[in-house]
Every structure is written in structure tokens, then in C-alpha cells.
JSON list of C-alpha atoms in Angstrom, two decimals:
[
{"chain": "A", "resi": 1, "resn": "MET", "atom": "CA", "xyz": [45.04, -31.88, -78.48]},
{"chain": "A", "resi": 2, "resn": "PHE", "atom": "CA", "xyz": [43.28, -30.78, -74.34]},
{"chain": "A", "resi": 3, "resn": "TRP", "atom": "CA", "xyz": [40.80, -32.11, -75.33]},
{"chain": "A", "resi": 4, "resn": "THR", "atom": "CA", "xyz": [41.64, -36.12, -76.71]},
{"chain": "A", "resi": 5, "resn": "LEU", "atom": "CA", "xyz": [44.03, -35.52, -73.69]},
{"chain": "A", "resi": 6, "resn": "LEU", "atom": "CA", "xyz": [41.29, -34.83, -71.07]},
{"chain": "A", "resi": 7, "resn": "LEU", "atom": "CA", "xyz": [38.76, -37.32, -73.04]},
{"chain": "A", "resi": 8, "resn": "ALA", "atom": "CA", "xyz": [41.65, -39.93, -72.44]},
{"chain": "A", "resi": 9, "resn": "LEU", "atom": "CA", "xyz": [41.66, -38.95, -69.25]},
{"chain": "A", "resi": 10, "resn": "ILE", "atom": "CA", "xyz": [37.67, -39.31, -68.03]},
{"chain": "A", "resi": 11, "resn": "LEU", "atom": "CA", "xyz": [38.08, -42.88, -70.08]},
{"chain": "A", "resi": 12, "resn": "LEU", "atom": "CA", "xyz": [41.08, -43.89, -67.49]},
{"chain": "A", "resi": 13, "resn": "LEU", "atom": "CA", "xyz": [39.41, -42.74, -64.46]},
{"chain": "A", "resi": 14, "resn": "LEU", "atom": "CA", "xyz": [35.26, -44.83, -66.03]},
{"chain": "A", "resi": 15, "resn": "LEU", "atom": "CA", "xyz": [37.71, -47.92, -65.96]},
{"chain": "A", "resi": 16, "resn": "GLN", "atom": "CA", "xyz": [39.03, -47.21, -62.90]},
{"chain": "A", "resi": 17, "resn": "ALA", "atom": "CA", "xyz": [35.86, -47.11, -61.58]},
{"chain": "A", "resi": 18, "resn": "GLN", "atom": "CA", "xyz": [35.45, -50.66, -63.11]},
{"chain": "A", "resi": 19, "resn": "LEU", "atom": "CA", "xyz": [38.12, -51.74, -61.57]},
{"chain": "A", "resi": 20, "resn": "LEU", "atom": "CA", "xyz": [37.78, -50.61, -58.27]},
{"chain": "A", "resi": 21, "resn": "VAL", "atom": "CA", "xyz": [33.79, -52.16, -58.15]},
{"chain": "A", "resi": 22, "resn": "CYS", "atom": "CA", "xyz": [34.87, -55.51, -59.79]},
{"chain": "A", "resi": 23, "resn": "LEU", "atom": "CA", "xyz": [37.36, -56.40, -56.74]},
{"chain": "A", "resi": 24, "resn": "HIS", "atom": "CA", "xyz": [35.47, -55.08, -54.51]},
{"chain": "A", "resi": 25, "resn": "GLU", "atom": "CA", "xyz": [32.62, -57.92, -55.33]},
{"chain": "A", "resi": 26, "resn": "LEU", "atom": "CA", "xyz": [35.38, -60.62, -55.89]},
{"chain": "A", "resi": 27, "resn": "ARG", "atom": "CA", "xyz": [36.61, -60.10, -52.56]},
{"chain": "A", "resi": 28, "resn": "ALA", "atom": "CA", "xyz": [32.87, -60.37, -51.38]},
{"chain": "A", "resi": 29, "resn": "SER", "atom": "CA", "xyz": [32.94, -62.72, -52.82]},
{"chain": "A", "resi": 30, "resn": "LEU", "atom": "CA", "xyz": [36.23, -64.83, -51.20]},
{"chain": "A", "resi": 31, "resn": "THR", "atom": "CA", "xyz": [34.72, -67.22, -48.53]},
{"chain": "A", "resi": 32, "resn": "SER", "atom": "CA", "xyz": [32.62, -69.38, -51.53]},
{"chain": "A", "resi": 33, "resn": "VAL", "atom": "CA", "xyz": [35.75, -68.78, -53.70]},
{"chain": "A", "resi": 34, "resn": "THR", "atom": "CA", "xyz": [38.38, -70.27, -51.25]},
{"chain": "A", "resi": 35, "resn": "SER", "atom": "CA", "xyz": [36.06, -73.57, -50.08]},
{"chain": "A", "resi": 36, "resn": "ALA", "atom": "CA", "xyz": [37.98, -75.25, -53.57]},
{"chain": "A", "resi": 37, "resn": "THR", "atom": "CA", "xyz": [41.36, -75.03, -51.21]},
{"chain": "A", "resi": 38, "resn": "PRO", "atom": "CA", "xyz": [42.25, -78.56, -50.32]},
{"chain": "A", "resi": 39, "resn": "SER", "atom": "CA", "xyz": [40.84, -79.69, -46.46]},
{"chain": "A", "resi": 40, "resn": "GLY", "atom": "CA", "xyz": [43.01, -79.81, -44.03]},
{"chain": "A", "resi": 41, "resn": "THR", "atom": "CA", "xyz": [45.48, -77.08, -44.47]},
{"chain": "A", "resi": 42, "resn": "SER", "atom": "CA", "xyz": [45.57, -74.14, -42.20]},
{"chain": "A", "resi": 43, "resn": "ASN", "atom": "CA", "xyz": [44.45, -70.68, -43.00]},
{"chain": "A", "resi": 44, "resn": "ALA", "atom": "CA", "xyz": [47.14, -68.44, -41.52]},
{"chain": "A", "resi": 45, "resn": "SER", "atom": "CA", "xyz": [49.18, -69.97, -44.05]},
{"chain": "A", "resi": 46, "resn": "THR", "atom": "CA", "xyz": [50.61, -69.37, -47.55]},
{"chain": "A", "resi": 47, "resn": "LEU", "atom": "CA", "xyz": [49.37, -71.60, -50.32]},
{"chain": "A", "resi": 48, "resn": "GLN", "atom": "CA", "xyz": [49.02, -72.18, -53.72]},
{"chain": "A", "resi": 49, "resn": "ARG", "atom": "CA", "xyz": [44.78, -71.38, -54.58]},
{"chain": "A", "resi": 50, "resn": "LEU", "atom": "CA", "xyz": [42.37, -71.94, -56.83]},
{"chain": "A", "resi": 51, "resn": "PRO", "atom": "CA", "xyz": [41.77, -68.97, -59.04]},
{"chain": "A", "resi": 52, "resn": "GLY", "atom": "CA", "xyz": [38.32, -66.49, -57.49]},
{"chain": "A", "resi": 53, "resn": "ALA", "atom": "CA", "xyz": [38.62, -64.87, -61.35]},
{"chain": "A", "resi": 54, "resn": "ILE", "atom": "CA", "xyz": [39.60, -65.43, -64.51]},
{"chain": "A", "resi": 55, "resn": "ILE", "atom": "CA", "xyz": [40.43, -63.40, -67.16]},
{"chain": "A", "resi": 56, "resn": "ILE", "atom": "CA", "xyz": [39.18, -65.53, -70.07]},
{"chain": "A", "resi": 57, "resn": "GLY", "atom": "CA", "xyz": [39.62, -63.24, -73.35]},
{"chain": "A", "resi": 58, "resn": "VAL", "atom": "CA", "xyz": [39.05, -62.27, -76.03]},
{"chain": "A", "resi": 59, "resn": "ARG", "atom": "CA", "xyz": [42.36, -62.63, -77.74]},
{"chain": "A", "resi": 60, "resn": "LYS", "atom": "CA", "xyz": [43.83, -58.98, -78.87]},
{"chain": "A", "resi": 61, "resn": "GLY", "atom": "CA", "xyz": [41.87, -57.55, -76.76]},
{"chain": "A", "resi": 62, "resn": "GLY", "atom": "CA", "xyz": [44.05, -55.71, -73.83]},
{"chain": "A", "resi": 63, "resn": "THR", "atom": "CA", "xyz": [43.78, -58.99, -70.92]},
{"chain": "A", "resi": 64, "resn": "ARG", "atom": "CA", "xyz": [47.71, -58.32, -70.61]},
{"chain": "A", "resi": 65, "resn": "ALA", "atom": "CA", "xyz": [46.81, -54.81, -69.71]},
{"chain": "A", "resi": 66, "resn": "LEU", "atom": "CA", "xyz": [43.46, -55.54, -67.59]},
{"chain": "A", "resi": 67, "resn": "LEU", "atom": "CA", "xyz": [45.41, -58.34, -65.52]},
{"chain": "A", "resi": 68, "resn": "GLU", "atom": "CA", "xyz": [48.43, -56.17, -64.56]},
{"chain": "A", "resi": 69, "resn": "MET", "atom": "CA", "xyz": [45.79, -53.02, -63.28]},
{"chain": "A", "resi": 70, "resn": "LEU", "atom": "CA", "xyz": [44.52, -56.17, -61.51]},
{"chain": "A", "resi": 71, "resn": "ASN", "atom": "CA", "xyz": [47.65, -57.20, -59.71]},
{"chain": "A", "resi": 72, "resn": "LEU", "atom": "CA", "xyz": [47.92, -53.70, -58.66]},
{"chain": "A", "resi": 73, "resn": "HIS", "atom": "CA", "xyz": [45.76, -54.23, -56.07]},
{"chain": "A", "resi": 74, "resn": "PRO", "atom": "CA", "xyz": [47.19, -55.68, -52.68]},
{"chain": "A", "resi": 75, "resn": "ASP", "atom": "CA", "xyz": [44.81, -58.24, -52.05]},
{"chain": "A", "resi": 76, "resn": "VAL", "atom": "CA", "xyz": [45.75, -59.66, -55.60]},
{"chain": "A", "resi": 77, "resn": "GLU", "atom": "CA", "xyz": [48.33, -62.46, -57.13]},
{"chain": "A", "resi": 78, "resn": "VAL", "atom": "CA", "xyz": [47.62, -63.51, -61.02]},
{"chain": "A", "resi": 79, "resn": "ALA", "atom": "CA", "xyz": [49.60, -66.27, -62.80]},
{"chain": "A", "resi": 80, "resn": "LYS", "atom": "CA", "xyz": [52.07, -65.37, -64.29]},
{"chain": "A", "resi": 81, "resn": "ASN", "atom": "CA", "xyz": [51.64, -67.24, -67.53]},
{"chain": "A", "resi": 82, "resn": "GLU", "atom": "CA", "xyz": [48.87, -67.98, -70.23]},
{"chain": "A", "resi": 83, "resn": "ILE", "atom": "CA", "xyz": [48.15, -71.84, -68.46]},
{"chain": "A", "resi": 84, "resn": "HIS", "atom": "CA", "xyz": [46.01, -73.03, -70.85]},
{"chain": "A", "resi": 85, "resn": "TYR", "atom": "CA", "xyz": [44.06, -75.65, -68.44]},
{"chain": "A", "resi": 86, "resn": "PHE", "atom": "CA", "xyz": [40.58, -76.27, -69.71]},
{"chain": "A", "resi": 87, "resn": "ASN", "atom": "CA", "xyz": [41.34, -75.54, -73.17]},
{"chain": "A", "resi": 88, "resn": "LEU", "atom": "CA", "xyz": [43.37, -78.19, -74.20]},
{"chain": "A", "resi": 89, "resn": "ASP", "atom": "CA", "xyz": [43.10, -81.43, -72.93]},
{"chain": "A", "resi": 90, "resn": "GLU", "atom": "CA", "xyz": [46.96, -82.25, -72.64]},
{"chain": "A", "resi": 91, "resn": "ASN", "atom": "CA", "xyz": [46.90, -79.81, -69.91]},
{"chain": "A", "resi": 92, "resn": "PHE", "atom": "CA", "xyz": [43.58, -80.61, -68.80]},
{"chain": "A", "resi": 93, "resn": "ARG", "atom": "CA", "xyz": [44.28, -84.36, -68.05]},
{"chain": "A", "resi": 94, "resn": "LYS", "atom": "CA", "xyz": [47.42, -83.45, -65.81]},
{"chain": "A", "resi": 95, "resn": "GLY", "atom": "CA", "xyz": [44.94, -83.03, -63.25]},
{"chain": "A", "resi": 96, "resn": "LEU", "atom": "CA", "xyz": [43.66, -80.25, -60.57]},
{"chain": "A", "resi": 97, "resn": "ASP", "atom": "CA", "xyz": [46.81, -80.92, -59.03]},
{"chain": "A", "resi": 98, "resn": "TRP", "atom": "CA", "xyz": [48.42, -79.62, -61.94]},
{"chain": "A", "resi": 99, "resn": "TYR", "atom": "CA", "xyz": [46.67, -77.24, -62.43]},
{"chain": "A", "resi": 100, "resn": "ARG", "atom": "CA", "xyz": [46.87, -76.07, -58.60]},
{"chain": "A", "resi": 101, "resn": "ALA", "atom": "CA", "xyz": [50.59, -75.89, -59.29]},
{"chain": "A", "resi": 102, "resn": "GLN", "atom": "CA", "xyz": [50.94, -73.38, -61.65]},
{"chain": "A", "resi": 103, "resn": "MET", "atom": "CA", "xyz": [48.90, -70.90, -59.26]},
{"chain": "A", "resi": 104, "resn": "PRO", "atom": "CA", "xyz": [50.92, -67.93, -57.15]},
{"chain": "A", "resi": 105, "resn": "VAL", "atom": "CA", "xyz": [51.78, -68.00, -53.23]},
{"chain": "A", "resi": 106, "resn": "THR", "atom": "CA", "xyz": [48.77, -66.06, -52.03]},
{"chain": "A", "resi": 107, "resn": "LEU", "atom": "CA", "xyz": [47.50, -65.41, -48.21]},
{"chain": "A", "resi": 108, "resn": "PRO", "atom": "CA", "xyz": [44.38, -65.97, -46.87]},
{"chain": "A", "resi": 109, "resn": "GLY", "atom": "CA", "xyz": [42.00, -62.93, -48.02]},
{"chain": "A", "resi": 110, "resn": "GLN", "atom": "CA", "xyz": [44.29, -62.31, -51.24]},
{"chain": "A", "resi": 111, "resn": "LEU", "atom": "CA", "xyz": [42.21, -62.98, -54.79]},
{"chain": "A", "resi": 112, "resn": "THR", "atom": "CA", "xyz": [44.59, -65.85, -56.73]},
{"chain": "A", "resi": 113, "resn": "VAL", "atom": "CA", "xyz": [44.02, -64.33, -61.46]},
{"chain": "A", "resi": 114, "resn": "GLU", "atom": "CA", "xyz": [44.29, -66.55, -64.25]},
{"chain": "A", "resi": 115, "resn": "LYS", "atom": "CA", "xyz": [44.68, -65.28, -67.91]},
{"chain": "A", "resi": 116, "resn": "THR", "atom": "CA", "xyz": [43.79, -67.80, -70.70]},
{"chain": "A", "resi": 117, "resn": "PRO", "atom": "CA", "xyz": [42.28, -65.91, -73.60]},
{"chain": "A", "resi": 118, "resn": "GLY", "atom": "CA", "xyz": [42.34, -69.49, -75.47]},
{"chain": "A", "resi": 119, "resn": "TYR", "atom": "CA", "xyz": [39.28, -70.08, -73.09]},
{"chain": "A", "resi": 120, "resn": "PHE", "atom": "CA", "xyz": [36.28, -67.47, -74.65]},
{"chain": "A", "resi": 121, "resn": "THR", "atom": "CA", "xyz": [36.94, -69.62, -78.27]},
{"chain": "A", "resi": 122, "resn": "ALA", "atom": "CA", "xyz": [37.32, -72.92, -76.99]},
{"chain": "A", "resi": 123, "resn": "PRO", "atom": "CA", "xyz": [33.70, -75.13, -76.64]},
{"chain": "A", "resi": 124, "resn": "PRO", "atom": "CA", "xyz": [35.41, -77.53, -73.67]},
{"chain": "A", "resi": 125, "resn": "ALA", "atom": "CA", "xyz": [36.11, -74.90, -71.51]},
{"chain": "A", "resi": 126, "resn": "PRO", "atom": "CA", "xyz": [33.31, -73.15, -69.62]},
{"chain": "A", "resi": 127, "resn": "LYS", "atom": "CA", "xyz": [31.47, -76.93, -68.84]},
{"chain": "A", "resi": 128, "resn": "ARG", "atom": "CA", "xyz": [34.81, -77.85, -66.90]},
{"chain": "A", "resi": 129, "resn": "ILE", "atom": "CA", "xyz": [35.54, -74.06, -65.48]},
{"chain": "A", "resi": 130, "resn": "TRP", "atom": "CA", "xyz": [32.15, -74.48, -63.98]},
{"chain": "A", "resi": 131, "resn": "ALA", "atom": "CA", "xyz": [32.70, -78.77, -62.66]},
{"chain": "A", "resi": 132, "resn": "THR", "atom": "CA", "xyz": [35.91, -77.35, -61.29]},
{"chain": "A", "resi": 133, "resn": "ASN", "atom": "CA", "xyz": [34.51, -74.21, -59.59]},
{"chain": "A", "resi": 134, "resn": "PRO", "atom": "CA", "xyz": [31.34, -73.16, -59.50]},
{"chain": "A", "resi": 135, "resn": "ALA", "atom": "CA", "xyz": [31.93, -70.42, -57.98]},
{"chain": "A", "resi": 136, "resn": "VAL", "atom": "CA", "xyz": [34.88, -68.95, -59.91]},
{"chain": "A", "resi": 137, "resn": "LYS", "atom": "CA", "xyz": [33.98, -65.26, -62.03]},
{"chain": "A", "resi": 138, "resn": "LEU", "atom": "CA", "xyz": [34.98, -64.84, -65.19]},
{"chain": "A", "resi": 139, "resn": "LEU", "atom": "CA", "xyz": [36.27, -61.67, -66.75]},
{"chain": "A", "resi": 140, "resn": "LEU", "atom": "CA", "xyz": [36.02, -60.87, -70.70]},
{"chain": "A", "resi": 141, "resn": "ILE", "atom": "CA", "xyz": [37.20, -57.38, -72.27]},
{"chain": "A", "resi": 142, "resn": "VAL", "atom": "CA", "xyz": [35.72, -57.15, -76.05]},
{"chain": "A", "resi": 143, "resn": "ARG", "atom": "CA", "xyz": [36.81, -54.66, -78.45]},
{"chain": "A", "resi": 144, "resn": "ASP", "atom": "CA", "xyz": [35.25, -54.15, -81.49]},
{"chain": "A", "resi": 145, "resn": "PRO", "atom": "CA", "xyz": [35.97, -56.72, -83.81]},
{"chain": "A", "resi": 146, "resn": "ALA", "atom": "CA", "xyz": [37.13, -55.81, -87.17]},
{"chain": "A", "resi": 147, "resn": "GLU", "atom": "CA", "xyz": [39.68, -54.35, -85.01]},
{"chain": "A", "resi": 148, "resn": "ARG", "atom": "CA", "xyz": [40.35, -57.35, -82.78]},
{"chain": "A", "resi": 149, "resn": "LEU", "atom": "CA", "xyz": [40.84, -59.20, -86.28]},
{"chain": "A", "resi": 150, "resn": "VAL", "atom": "CA", "xyz": [43.02, -57.46, -87.76]},
{"chain": "A", "resi": 151, "resn": "SER", "atom": "CA", "xyz": [45.78, -57.24, -84.55]},
{"chain": "A", "resi": 152, "resn": "ASP", "atom": "CA", "xyz": [45.01, -60.98, -84.80]},
{"chain": "A", "resi": 153, "resn": "TYR", "atom": "CA", "xyz": [46.49, -61.31, -87.84]},
{"chain": "A", "resi": 154, "resn": "THR", "atom": "CA", "xyz": [48.86, -58.11, -87.35]},
{"chain": "A", "resi": 155, "resn": "GLN", "atom": "CA", "xyz": [50.83, -60.38, -84.17]},
{"chain": "A", "resi": 156, "resn": "VAL", "atom": "CA", "xyz": [50.72, -63.81, -86.44]},
{"chain": "A", "resi": 157, "resn": "LEU", "atom": "CA", "xyz": [52.20, -62.48, -89.10]},
{"chain": "A", "resi": 158, "resn": "HIS", "atom": "CA", "xyz": [55.58, -60.21, -87.32]},
{"chain": "A", "resi": 159, "resn": "ASN", "atom": "CA", "xyz": [56.08, -63.89, -85.86]},
{"chain": "A", "resi": 160, "resn": "ARG", "atom": "CA", "xyz": [56.04, -65.75, -89.25]},
{"chain": "A", "resi": 161, "resn": "ILE", "atom": "CA", "xyz": [58.44, -62.53, -90.77]},
{"chain": "A", "resi": 162, "resn": "HIS", "atom": "CA", "xyz": [60.61, -63.02, -87.52]},
{"chain": "A", "resi": 163, "resn": "GLN", "atom": "CA", "xyz": [61.12, -66.56, -87.78]},
{"chain": "A", "resi": 164, "resn": "ASN", "atom": "CA", "xyz": [61.72, -66.27, -91.11]},
{"chain": "A", "resi": 165, "resn": "LYS", "atom": "CA", "xyz": [58.78, -67.74, -92.07]},
{"chain": "A", "resi": 166, "resn": "PRO", "atom": "CA", "xyz": [56.59, -67.61, -95.34]},
{"chain": "A", "resi": 167, "resn": "TYR", "atom": "CA", "xyz": [52.89, -65.76, -94.09]},
{"chain": "A", "resi": 168, "resn": "GLN", "atom": "CA", "xyz": [50.02, -64.91, -97.04]},
{"chain": "A", "resi": 169, "resn": "PRO", "atom": "CA", "xyz": [47.78, -61.64, -96.95]},
{"chain": "A", "resi": 170, "resn": "LEU", "atom": "CA", "xyz": [44.72, -60.85, -94.96]},
{"chain": "A", "resi": 171, "resn": "GLU", "atom": "CA", "xyz": [42.24, -61.31, -97.77]},
{"chain": "A", "resi": 172, "resn": "GLU", "atom": "CA", "xyz": [43.89, -63.36, -98.80]},
{"chain": "A", "resi": 173, "resn": "LEU", "atom": "CA", "xyz": [42.73, -65.53, -95.15]},
{"chain": "A", "resi": 174, "resn": "LEU", "atom": "CA", "xyz": [39.62, -64.12, -94.90]},
{"chain": "A", "resi": 175, "resn": "LEU", "atom": "CA", "xyz": [38.46, -64.73, -98.76]},
{"chain": "A", "resi": 176, "resn": "PHE", "atom": "CA", "xyz": [37.92, -67.97, -100.36]},
{"chain": "A", "resi": 177, "resn": "GLN", "atom": "CA", "xyz": [37.01, -68.54, -104.27]},
{"chain": "A", "resi": 178, "resn": "GLY", "atom": "CA", "xyz": [35.20, -64.39, -103.47]},
{"chain": "A", "resi": 179, "resn": "HIS", "atom": "CA", "xyz": [33.40, -65.47, -100.31]},
{"chain": "A", "resi": 180, "resn": "ILE", "atom": "CA", "xyz": [34.19, -64.70, -96.69]},
{"chain": "A", "resi": 181, "resn": "ASN", "atom": "CA", "xyz": [36.58, -68.07, -95.01]},
{"chain": "A", "resi": 182, "resn": "PRO", "atom": "CA", "xyz": [34.32, -68.73, -92.02]},
{"chain": "A", "resi": 183, "resn": "LYS", "atom": "CA", "xyz": [36.95, -70.95, -91.25]},
{"chain": "A", "resi": 184, "resn": "TYR", "atom": "CA", "xyz": [39.96, -68.37, -90.99]},
{"chain": "A", "resi": 185, "resn": "LYS", "atom": "CA", "xyz": [40.39, -68.75, -87.00]},
{"chain": "A", "resi": 186, "resn": "ALA", "atom": "CA", "xyz": [41.48, -64.74, -86.39]},
{"chain": "A", "resi": 187, "resn": "LEU", "atom": "CA", "xyz": [37.83, -64.18, -87.89]},
{"chain": "A", "resi": 188, "resn": "GLN", "atom": "CA", "xyz": [36.27, -67.44, -86.01]},
{"chain": "A", "resi": 189, "resn": "ARG", "atom": "CA", "xyz": [37.28, -65.38, -82.83]},
{"chain": "A", "resi": 190, "resn": "SER", "atom": "CA", "xyz": [34.95, -62.46, -83.69]},
{"chain": "A", "resi": 191, "resn": "PHE", "atom": "CA", "xyz": [32.17, -64.38, -83.57]},
{"chain": "A", "resi": 192, "resn": "TYR", "atom": "CA", "xyz": [32.19, -62.86, -80.38]},
{"chain": "A", "resi": 193, "resn": "TYR", "atom": "CA", "xyz": [27.78, -63.53, -79.48]},
{"chain": "A", "resi": 194, "resn": "GLN", "atom": "CA", "xyz": [28.56, -67.59, -80.56]},
{"chain": "A", "resi": 195, "resn": "HIS", "atom": "CA", "xyz": [31.13, -67.84, -77.78]},
{"chain": "A", "resi": 196, "resn": "LEU", "atom": "CA", "xyz": [28.66, -65.76, -75.34]},
{"chain": "A", "resi": 197, "resn": "ALA", "atom": "CA", "xyz": [26.17, -67.89, -75.91]},
{"chain": "A", "resi": 198, "resn": "ARG", "atom": "CA", "xyz": [27.64, -71.16, -74.92]},
{"chain": "A", "resi": 199, "resn": "CYS", "atom": "CA", "xyz": [29.51, -69.41, -72.65]},
{"chain": "A", "resi": 200, "resn": "CYS", "atom": "CA", "xyz": [26.48, -68.43, -70.98]},
{"chain": "A", "resi": 201, "resn": "ARG", "atom": "CA", "xyz": [24.00, -71.06, -70.96]},
{"chain": "A", "resi": 202, "resn": "ARG", "atom": "CA", "xyz": [24.33, -71.59, -67.57]},
{"chain": "A", "resi": 203, "resn": "ARG", "atom": "CA", "xyz": [23.57, -67.66, -66.56]},
{"chain": "A", "resi": 204, "resn": "ARG", "atom": "CA", "xyz": [26.57, -66.86, -65.09]},
{"chain": "A", "resi": 205, "resn": "ARG", "atom": "CA", "xyz": [27.71, -63.30, -65.22]},
{"chain": "A", "resi": 206, "resn": "PHE", "atom": "CA", "xyz": [30.17, -61.56, -66.39]},
{"chain": "A", "resi": 207, "resn": "TRP", "atom": "CA", "xyz": [32.20, -58.25, -66.55]},
{"chain": "A", "resi": 208, "resn": "SER", "atom": "CA", "xyz": [32.56, -56.73, -69.38]},
{"chain": "A", "resi": 209, "resn": "PHE", "atom": "CA", "xyz": [35.51, -53.94, -70.32]},
{"chain": "A", "resi": 210, "resn": "HIS", "atom": "CA", "xyz": [34.55, -52.40, -73.94]},
{"chain": "A", "resi": 211, "resn": "LEU", "atom": "CA", "xyz": [38.26, -50.26, -73.83]},
{"chain": "A", "resi": 212, "resn": "ARG", "atom": "CA", "xyz": [37.62, -49.37, -77.78]}
]
């Protein structure tokens, strides 16, 4: 028991160190990021600014925990809800002013962070993100892909049971005529290499936190 607690403490300290490095680099990039703020506004005022960093995934990978830990820093303000601006066409058509209006109010020098795990697996999201703000930083947190799949299924199962909706066993969703069903969405979300290949075509840098 003692060694388990000690190992957990060491892992938490390592994660804290990674987060501090991440925040330092994010703050260093604020000069270029805040250039996306509307022109003609005062630097001394509080504004709703475009995010300087976006947590893009993965679903069921610990993105909420990462967002809450970043939000503990006084120089970070986070969007409370998942906005789904870059992955849902109906939201993207609402335009950049609508997107900015979903952000928290920040002081000069503070960093805005948004979290929408759906961006990582959405084909149009990377191009839209870079076009909106080439200086934005993307944060990606992953876990064992098999564990992530089971966690994904468990959440959907819980919701369907709570809503009195029918559900299928996991093995029926994973298998089709005795073979792996590649169309199962929860399985597709765990094909990290496919989504990373799309996101990295523009040779951008990612911070990747492996928690599990």
C-alpha cells in the first residue's frame, strides 16, 4: 500500500511539472496569440478573447481533469462548456464572432483555454483551427486505446440505461460477421495514428500527457 501511494505521488508530481512547463510555453506565446483579438480594443480592458490553447482530445482520455488543473492557475481562464465550433458545421457557420462570444472574459496577459475532444477525430477541424489562428497551441491527452474504447462504451451505455433506451453489448458493436467492425465509432476514436496523421500534416507541435 505504501509503495502504491508513493508511486501515485511521484506520478502527480511529474504531471504537475509537465503542466508548469506547458503553461510557461503557452504564456510565452501570448504575444502572437492575442493578435487575434479584434483591432481597436484597449489592452487595459477585459475582453472575450480567442483561445490561445485548445484541448482537442481524446474523448474519455482525461480532458476534463486536464482542463480543471490548468484552470487552477491564476493566469488561465477556461471555457466552461465544450463548444464544438470546428467540428460541427452548424456551429462553424455561425462565424468567429459567435465562437469568441462563447469564451470567458479575460484580463490582458491571461490565457484562454477551450476543450472539445471531438476536434481530434473530426476531419475538417485541424484546417479550420489553423486558418482561424495559426499561433494557437493544441493540447492532446491520450490513454491506452483499448481502455479508452471500453470507457467510451460504458459512458454511452450508462446514458442509454438512464434514458430507458435500448442498448447493445460491446461485443456486438465490435464484431460484424465474425470480424472487427471498423465502422464502430468508439473503435474509430481509438485509432490515434489516423487522427494524428491528419492533425500533424502542417507539422505543428503537440503536448501529449500519458496518464494511464
